[in-house]
Amino acid sequence: MPRKPPSPADDALLAAAAARGVRVSAYQLERWRAAGLLPRNLVDRTGPGRGTTSVAPDEALDLAVWLARNDGPGRRRRDVALEAFEAGLPVPEPTVRKAWHDLVADIQLTGEHDTAAPADAEARGDWASEVAEQAAAAAHPVLMPRRIRRIDDRIQSIVPLWSLPEVAALDQGTDVEPVTPHQSAVFAGSALLGGGEVASGPEVARQFRAMLPAGAASPAASWMEHPDQRYGDPADMVTASGDHLIPVGDMREPLAELAGRSSLDLLRAALQAAKEMYEWAEAQCAAVEAELDSGELGEATTAWMTHAVSGLSRMLIVMAIRDRQPSVDDRAGAALMLLFLTDAVRRLPQFVPDVDTETLSVVFPPFLHDLAGLTPPHPPVLENVKT
């Protein structure tokens, strides 16, 4: 059956794309609309008895030009939708929402569906551990990228102490054995399936310590291992209405709920934060490597050592450097993780009314301040250390 000729609105859209040096076909417009990537033409009802005309939405041209340059055979609709959305283009909202929903739905562990999850909490915990063990055995987890280890080793050969005495005094230390890459992967899988039932403060602290340079103190890990009366274990924080700071049970449910209730602007801001995280981590590594090469340690080395103490920044650097060439799913997954983290910070006053946001603004890297609703701290005055 022959195709209908393009409408005058589509003819105008194709001509406008051609004027920008981009060839788009009527078939491509049909395909993108069928996939929900391009909005359909608007119908202009000019009045009784005068029929209707159609016109392409104002945003359709930029989107069609971008799709012509970036879409191609074999590309997943979700990848194209998220990339276009990340680029600031007006992808139809239902398509954007479905892309985020499918991203979470596709987070699966090897062997997860071999047996049904038990209803009993204790039995479910055992099941989650078994599934996580199986998934970790099938993977090849890397706990610490070689590049970060090399930087740590080079600093340690020059600077005898990672932590100032006043910082080290805030760490009560731990007797727990260091975490192996396999154990870290098991924890990640168990936490995905169990949430706050698994991700207790002491368990999260073990993951923080596993990412530290040898001999570095971690007041953050110490606090999670020995929570005080003021804050307590984040996994135990519950409001009077039963709302948990860290959800209990399968984490994919609250992640999907968070993506579903977040505005498009917030989702795009999370993607931008993830992009900045990768760029920031690379810049941190490059800057400290340059100082080490020059033999003059300065702000970059001081910042690197400070990140190791704070815990969160170190974890984000490790995560970003570990994903050397992040896929669309990697970037979107990182964005959702950052959104979940910063959403918890925004909700924290419900659990700790007198929470110290100034300290949080120091612990959180700059690309997360807006997302977490934190005020950037005043930068410290640093002095160069010549070697």
Short mmCIF file of C-alpha atoms in Angstrom, two decimals:
data_model
loop_
_atom_site.label_atom_id
_atom_site.label_comp_id
_atom_site.label_asym_id
_atom_site.label_seq_id
_atom_site.Cartn_x
_atom_site.Cartn_y
_atom_site.Cartn_z
CA MET A 1 0.00 0.00 0.00
CA PRO A 2 1.58 3.30 -1.04
CA ARG A 3 2.40 5.80 1.68
CA LYS A 4 0.43 8.98 1.94
CA PRO A 5 2.33 12.05 0.83
CA PRO A 6 3.62 14.15 3.72
CA SER A 7 1.28 16.80 5.05
CA PRO A 8 2.03 20.47 4.44
CA ALA A 9 3.11 20.70 8.10
CA ASP A 10 5.59 17.85 7.61
CA ASP A 11 6.79 19.36 4.34
CA ALA A 12 7.52 22.58 6.22
CA LEU A 13 9.31 20.65 8.98
CA LEU A 14 11.44 18.72 6.47
CA ALA A 15 12.33 21.93 4.65
CA ALA A 16 13.33 23.65 7.90
CA ALA A 17 15.58 20.71 8.80
CA ALA A 18 17.14 20.81 5.33
CA ALA A 19 17.82 24.52 5.80
CA ARG A 20 19.95 23.51 8.79
CA GLY A 21 21.87 21.08 6.64
CA VAL A 22 20.13 17.96 7.98
CA ARG A 23 18.28 15.57 5.72
CA VAL A 24 15.15 14.10 7.32
CA SER A 25 12.63 11.89 5.54
CA ALA A 26 8.88 11.66 6.01
CA TYR A 27 9.39 8.01 6.98
CA GLN A 28 11.70 9.03 9.82
CA LEU A 29 9.09 11.45 11.13
CA GLU A 30 6.53 8.63 11.12
CA ARG A 31 8.89 6.25 12.89
CA TRP A 32 9.88 8.75 15.59
CA ARG A 33 6.25 9.63 16.26
CA ALA A 34 5.28 5.96 16.48
CA ALA A 35 8.08 5.47 19.02
CA GLY A 36 6.93 8.46 21.05
CA LEU A 37 10.15 10.36 20.41
CA LEU A 38 8.62 13.21 18.39
CA PRO A 39 5.37 15.03 19.20
CA ARG A 40 2.59 14.76 16.66
CA ASN A 41 1.45 17.76 14.68
CA LEU A 42 -1.07 20.07 16.27
CA VAL A 43 -4.49 20.28 14.68
CA ASP A 44 -5.74 23.77 13.92
CA ARG A 45 -9.52 23.86 13.70
CA THR A 46 -10.20 26.98 11.73
CA GLY A 47 -13.97 26.96 12.18
CA PRO A 48 -17.23 25.23 11.20
CA GLY A 49 -17.29 24.12 7.62
CA ARG A 50 -13.75 25.22 6.95
CA GLY A 51 -11.98 21.94 7.84
CA THR A 52 -8.75 21.56 9.76
CA THR A 53 -5.08 22.08 9.16
CA SER A 54 -2.07 20.77 11.03
CA VAL A 55 1.09 22.48 12.16
CA ALA A 56 4.26 21.06 13.69
CA PRO A 57 4.85 22.08 17.34
CA ASP A 58 7.50 24.76 17.79
CA GLU A 59 9.83 22.31 19.55
CA ALA A 60 9.60 19.65 16.82
CA LEU A 61 12.33 21.11 14.59
CA ASP A 62 15.16 21.01 17.14
CA LEU A 63 14.12 17.52 18.20
CA ALA A 64 13.87 16.20 14.62
CA VAL A 65 17.32 17.61 13.78
CA TRP A 66 18.81 16.01 16.92
CA LEU A 67 17.15 12.66 16.19
CA ALA A 68 18.43 12.70 12.62
CA ARG A 69 21.96 13.16 13.92
CA ASN A 70 21.81 10.76 16.87
CA ASP A 71 19.23 8.05 16.18
CA GLY A 72 20.10 5.05 14.05
CA PRO A 73 19.37 1.40 13.32
CA GLY A 74 19.50 -0.83 16.38
CA ARG A 75 19.44 1.96 18.96
CA ARG A 76 17.09 1.36 21.88
CA ARG A 77 14.23 3.79 22.12
CA ARG A 78 15.03 4.28 25.82
CA ASP A 79 18.63 5.25 25.11
CA VAL A 80 17.62 7.74 22.45
CA ALA A 81 14.88 9.20 24.65
CA LEU A 82 17.16 9.65 27.66
CA GLU A 83 19.99 11.13 25.60
CA ALA A 84 17.66 13.62 23.92
CA PHE A 85 16.08 14.46 27.27
CA GLU A 86 19.53 14.90 28.84
CA ALA A 87 20.43 17.27 26.00
CA GLY A 88 17.51 19.50 27.01
CA LEU A 89 15.23 18.58 24.14
CA PRO A 90 11.44 18.37 24.65
CA VAL A 91 10.91 14.62 24.35
CA PRO A 92 7.20 13.86 24.99
CA GLU A 93 6.70 13.36 28.74
CA PRO A 94 5.08 9.89 28.53
CA THR A 95 8.16 8.62 26.68
CA VAL A 96 10.50 10.15 29.25
CA ARG A 97 8.52 8.65 32.13
CA LYS A 98 8.50 5.23 30.49
CA ALA A 99 12.27 5.40 29.91
CA TRP A 100 12.92 5.97 33.62
CA HIS A 101 10.41 3.28 34.60
CA ASP A 102 12.03 0.76 32.26
CA LEU A 103 15.49 1.69 33.53
CA VAL A 104 14.52 0.64 37.06
CA ALA A 105 12.57 -2.41 35.88
CA ASP A 106 15.64 -3.69 34.03
CA ILE A 107 17.79 -3.71 37.20
CA GLN A 108 17.96 -7.46 37.71
CA LEU A 109 20.29 -9.83 39.54
CA THR A 110 21.42 -13.18 38.14
CA GLY A 111 19.26 -15.93 39.64
CA GLU A 112 16.80 -13.50 41.18
CA HIS A 113 13.79 -15.20 39.60
CA ASP A 114 14.89 -18.79 40.17
CA THR A 115 12.90 -18.84 43.41
CA ALA A 116 10.19 -16.51 44.66
CA ALA A 117 11.04 -14.01 47.39
CA PRO A 118 9.64 -15.23 50.76
CA ALA A 119 7.08 -13.08 52.56
CA ASP A 120 8.71 -13.59 55.96
CA ALA A 121 11.27 -10.84 56.67
CA GLU A 122 13.95 -13.16 58.08
CA ALA A 123 13.54 -15.71 55.30
CA ARG A 124 13.59 -12.90 52.74
CA GLY A 125 16.91 -11.70 54.16
CA ASP A 126 18.42 -15.16 53.71
CA TRP A 127 17.00 -15.33 50.17
CA ALA A 128 18.44 -11.90 49.33
CA SER A 129 21.88 -12.97 50.58
CA GLU A 130 21.79 -16.15 48.49
CA VAL A 131 20.73 -14.27 45.36
CA ALA A 132 23.39 -11.60 45.93
CA GLU A 133 26.06 -14.29 46.41
CA GLN A 134 25.03 -15.93 43.14
CA ALA A 135 25.00 -12.62 41.27
CA ALA A 136 28.42 -11.62 42.66
CA ALA A 137 29.89 -14.99 41.67
CA ALA A 138 28.72 -14.44 38.09
CA ALA A 139 30.23 -10.96 37.93
CA HIS A 140 33.82 -9.72 38.01
CA PRO A 141 33.59 -6.87 40.53
CA VAL A 142 36.29 -4.24 40.82
CA LEU A 143 36.37 -2.49 44.17
CA MET A 144 39.13 0.04 43.59
CA PRO A 145 40.31 1.21 40.14
CA ARG A 146 44.06 0.92 39.56
CA ARG A 147 44.32 4.63 38.77
CA ILE A 148 43.06 5.58 42.22
CA ARG A 149 45.34 3.06 43.92
CA ARG A 150 48.34 4.50 42.05
CA ILE A 151 47.48 8.03 43.17
CA ASP A 152 47.07 6.87 46.78
CA ASP A 153 50.39 5.04 46.72
CA ARG A 154 52.23 8.04 45.25
CA ILE A 155 50.81 10.38 47.89
CA GLN A 156 51.59 7.94 50.68
CA SER A 157 55.22 7.73 49.56
CA ILE A 158 55.50 11.49 50.14
CA VAL A 159 53.03 12.32 52.92
CA PRO A 160 53.45 10.02 55.94
CA LEU A 161 50.02 10.69 57.47
CA TRP A 162 46.74 10.71 55.52
CA SER A 163 44.78 12.31 58.33
CA LEU A 164 45.56 15.19 60.67
CA PRO A 165 45.62 14.17 64.36
CA GLU A 166 42.44 16.14 65.09
CA VAL A 167 40.66 14.28 62.28
CA ALA A 168 42.03 10.88 63.29
CA ALA A 169 40.76 11.53 66.83
CA LEU A 170 37.19 11.52 65.46
CA ASP A 171 37.56 7.95 64.19
CA GLN A 172 37.07 5.30 66.86
CA GLY A 173 38.47 2.66 64.50
CA THR A 174 37.12 -0.76 63.65
CA ASP A 175 38.05 -4.38 64.27
CA VAL A 176 36.14 -5.62 61.20
CA GLU A 177 38.13 -7.36 58.47
CA PRO A 178 38.56 -5.37 55.21
CA VAL A 179 35.92 -5.91 52.54
CA THR A 180 36.88 -7.86 49.42
CA PRO A 181 35.52 -6.99 45.95
CA HIS A 182 33.29 -10.07 46.11
CA GLN A 183 31.91 -9.07 49.52
CA SER A 184 31.27 -5.55 48.26
CA ALA A 185 29.31 -6.92 45.30
CA VAL A 186 27.31 -9.18 47.63
CA PHE A 187 26.46 -6.19 49.82
CA ALA A 188 25.32 -4.16 46.81
CA GLY A 189 23.02 -6.95 45.66
CA SER A 190 21.65 -7.58 49.15
CA ALA A 191 21.02 -3.87 49.69
CA LEU A 192 19.15 -3.67 46.39
CA LEU A 193 16.83 -6.47 47.49
CA GLY A 194 16.58 -5.58 51.17
CA GLY A 195 17.07 -1.83 51.53
CA GLY A 196 17.36 -0.66 55.12
CA GLU A 197 17.09 -4.23 56.38
CA VAL A 198 20.57 -4.81 54.95
CA ALA A 199 22.13 -1.34 54.60
CA SER A 200 22.68 -0.66 58.29
CA GLY A 201 25.20 1.95 59.36
CA PRO A 202 27.95 -0.54 60.27
CA GLU A 203 27.54 -2.38 56.95
CA VAL A 204 27.69 0.84 54.92
CA ALA A 205 30.71 1.91 56.98
CA ARG A 206 32.54 -1.25 55.90
CA GLN A 207 32.03 -0.21 52.27
CA PHE A 208 33.34 3.29 53.03
CA ARG A 209 36.44 1.91 54.73
CA ALA A 210 37.11 -0.45 51.83
CA MET A 211 37.56 2.60 49.60
CA LEU A 212 39.98 4.40 51.91
CA PRO A 213 43.73 4.62 51.39
CA ALA A 214 45.72 2.57 53.90
CA GLY A 215 45.92 4.39 57.21
CA ALA A 216 43.28 7.01 56.43
CA ALA A 217 40.81 7.90 59.16
CA SER A 218 37.10 8.18 58.42
CA PRO A 219 34.95 10.07 60.93
CA ALA A 220 31.94 9.38 58.69
CA ALA A 221 32.49 5.61 58.83
CA SER A 222 33.12 5.80 62.56
CA TRP A 223 29.85 7.66 63.10
CA MET A 224 27.95 4.97 61.19
CA GLU A 225 29.66 2.24 63.22
CA HIS A 226 29.08 4.04 66.52
CA PRO A 227 26.00 6.26 66.03
CA ASP A 228 25.41 8.83 68.75
CA GLN A 229 22.14 9.65 70.45
CA ARG A 230 21.64 12.79 68.40
CA TYR A 231 21.56 11.13 64.99
CA GLY A 232 21.45 7.35 65.34
CA ASP A 233 21.76 4.79 62.56
CA PRO A 234 20.25 6.11 59.29
CA ALA A 235 18.73 2.67 58.68
CA ASP A 236 16.75 3.05 61.92
CA MET A 237 15.44 6.56 61.26
CA VAL A 238 11.63 6.44 61.11
CA THR A 239 9.04 9.20 61.46
CA ALA A 240 5.96 8.92 63.65
CA SER A 241 3.96 8.11 60.52
CA GLY A 242 6.26 5.18 59.70
CA ASP A 243 8.25 6.80 56.88
CA HIS A 244 11.79 5.37 56.73
CA LEU A 245 14.78 7.48 55.70
CA ILE A 246 16.18 4.36 54.01
CA PRO A 247 13.26 2.32 52.63
CA VAL A 248 12.90 -1.26 53.80
CA GLY A 249 12.57 -4.00 51.19
CA ASP A 250 13.19 -4.04 47.44
CA MET A 251 14.85 -0.72 46.60
CA ARG A 252 13.55 -0.76 43.04
CA GLU A 253 10.09 0.17 44.26
CA PRO A 254 11.08 3.47 45.96
CA LEU A 255 13.47 4.23 43.08
CA ALA A 256 10.65 3.85 40.55
CA GLU A 257 8.37 5.91 42.79
CA LEU A 258 10.99 8.66 43.10
CA ALA A 259 11.51 8.82 39.34
CA GLY A 260 7.74 8.87 38.82
CA ARG A 261 7.03 11.75 41.21
CA SER A 262 10.04 13.88 40.28
CA SER A 263 9.44 16.73 37.87
CA LEU A 264 11.05 16.61 34.46
CA ASP A 265 13.25 19.54 35.49
CA LEU A 266 14.46 17.59 38.53
CA LEU A 267 15.16 14.47 36.47
CA ARG A 268 17.13 16.52 33.98
CA ALA A 269 19.04 18.19 36.83
CA ALA A 270 19.94 14.72 38.14
CA LEU A 271 21.28 13.74 34.73
CA GLN A 272 23.31 16.94 34.64
CA ALA A 273 24.66 16.18 38.12
CA ALA A 274 25.70 12.69 36.97
CA LYS A 275 27.46 14.20 33.94
CA GLU A 276 29.26 16.64 36.22
CA MET A 277 30.18 13.80 38.59
CA TYR A 278 32.08 11.98 35.84
CA GLU A 279 33.78 15.20 34.73
CA TRP A 280 34.58 16.22 38.31
CA ALA A 281 36.08 12.82 39.18
CA GLU A 282 38.29 12.90 36.09
CA ALA A 283 39.37 16.46 36.89
CA GLN A 284 40.21 15.50 40.49
CA CYS A 285 42.42 12.63 39.30
CA ALA A 286 44.12 14.66 36.58
CA ALA A 287 44.85 17.58 38.91
CA VAL A 288 46.44 15.49 41.66
CA GLU A 289 48.43 13.49 39.09
CA ALA A 290 49.77 16.76 37.67
CA GLU A 291 50.87 17.92 41.13
CA LEU A 292 52.54 14.59 41.84
CA ASP A 293 54.35 14.77 38.50
CA SER A 294 55.55 18.31 39.24
CA GLY A 295 56.75 17.38 42.72
CA GLU A 296 54.78 20.24 44.26
CA LEU A 297 51.71 19.19 46.22
CA GLY A 298 48.99 21.80 46.55
CA GLU A 299 45.23 22.25 46.47
CA ALA A 300 44.49 19.16 44.37
CA THR A 301 46.39 16.84 46.71
CA THR A 302 44.82 18.46 49.77
CA ALA A 303 41.38 18.01 48.21
CA TRP A 304 42.14 14.37 47.37
CA MET A 305 43.10 13.65 50.97
CA THR A 306 40.03 15.51 52.23
CA HIS A 307 37.76 13.46 49.96
CA ALA A 308 39.18 10.29 51.50
CA VAL A 309 38.17 11.54 54.94
CA SER A 310 34.66 12.66 53.94
CA GLY A 311 33.71 9.27 52.53
CA LEU A 312 30.97 10.35 50.13
CA SER A 313 33.22 12.23 47.71
CA ARG A 314 35.66 9.33 47.72
CA MET A 315 32.85 6.89 46.95
CA LEU A 316 31.62 9.01 44.02
CA ILE A 317 35.14 9.35 42.60
CA VAL A 318 35.63 5.59 42.79
CA MET A 319 32.27 4.95 41.14
CA ALA A 320 32.90 7.44 38.33
CA ILE A 321 36.45 6.28 37.55
CA ARG A 322 35.33 2.65 37.65
CA ASP A 323 32.88 3.42 34.81
CA ARG A 324 35.47 4.60 32.30
CA GLN A 325 33.02 4.71 29.39
CA PRO A 326 29.56 4.94 30.96
CA SER A 327 26.63 3.85 28.82
CA VAL A 328 23.31 5.69 28.71
CA ASP A 329 22.01 3.28 31.36
CA ASP A 330 25.13 3.87 33.49
CA ARG A 331 24.64 7.64 33.39
CA ALA A 332 20.91 7.44 34.04
CA GLY A 333 21.46 4.92 36.83
CA ALA A 334 24.04 7.24 38.40
CA ALA A 335 21.57 10.12 38.07
CA LEU A 336 18.88 8.13 39.84
CA MET A 337 21.30 7.18 42.61
CA LEU A 338 22.27 10.83 43.10
CA LEU A 339 18.60 11.84 43.07
CA PHE A 340 17.83 9.22 45.73
CA LEU A 341 20.76 10.40 47.86
CA THR A 342 19.87 14.09 47.64
CA ASP A 343 16.17 13.39 48.18
CA ALA A 344 17.16 11.71 51.46
CA VAL A 345 19.11 14.85 52.42
CA ARG A 346 16.08 17.04 51.70
CA ARG A 347 13.93 14.74 53.87
CA LEU A 348 16.51 14.47 56.65
CA PRO A 349 15.07 17.34 58.78
CA GLN A 350 11.92 15.24 59.21
CA PHE A 351 14.06 12.71 61.08
CA VAL A 352 16.70 15.01 62.60
CA PRO A 353 15.18 18.50 63.08
CA ASP A 354 18.51 20.06 64.13
CA VAL A 355 20.60 18.45 61.39
CA ASP A 356 23.86 20.30 60.68
CA THR A 357 23.46 21.34 57.04
CA GLU A 358 26.74 23.27 57.10
CA THR A 359 28.66 20.05 57.66
CA LEU A 360 26.65 18.33 54.93
CA SER A 361 27.54 21.10 52.48
CA VAL A 362 31.23 20.40 53.16
CA VAL A 363 30.83 16.63 52.80
CA PHE A 364 28.79 16.85 49.60
CA PRO A 365 30.71 17.72 46.40
CA PRO A 366 29.71 20.97 44.66
CA PHE A 367 27.76 19.38 41.81
CA LEU A 368 25.23 18.03 44.36
CA HIS A 369 24.57 21.22 46.32
CA ASP A 370 21.64 22.43 44.21
CA LEU A 371 20.12 18.96 43.95
CA ALA A 372 20.35 18.48 47.73
CA GLY A 373 19.23 22.02 48.57
CA LEU A 374 22.53 22.82 50.32
CA THR A 375 24.32 26.15 50.51
CA PRO A 376 27.92 25.93 49.23
CA PRO A 377 30.49 26.36 52.02
CA HIS A 378 33.17 29.02 52.01
CA PRO A 379 36.32 27.53 50.42
CA PRO A 380 39.21 26.94 52.84
CA VAL A 381 42.49 28.79 52.46
CA LEU A 382 45.12 26.23 51.47
CA GLU A 383 48.88 26.51 51.45
CA ASN A 384 51.11 24.67 49.01
CA VAL A 385 53.31 21.90 50.36
CA LYS A 386 56.62 21.70 48.50
CA THR A 387 58.42 18.37 48.33
#
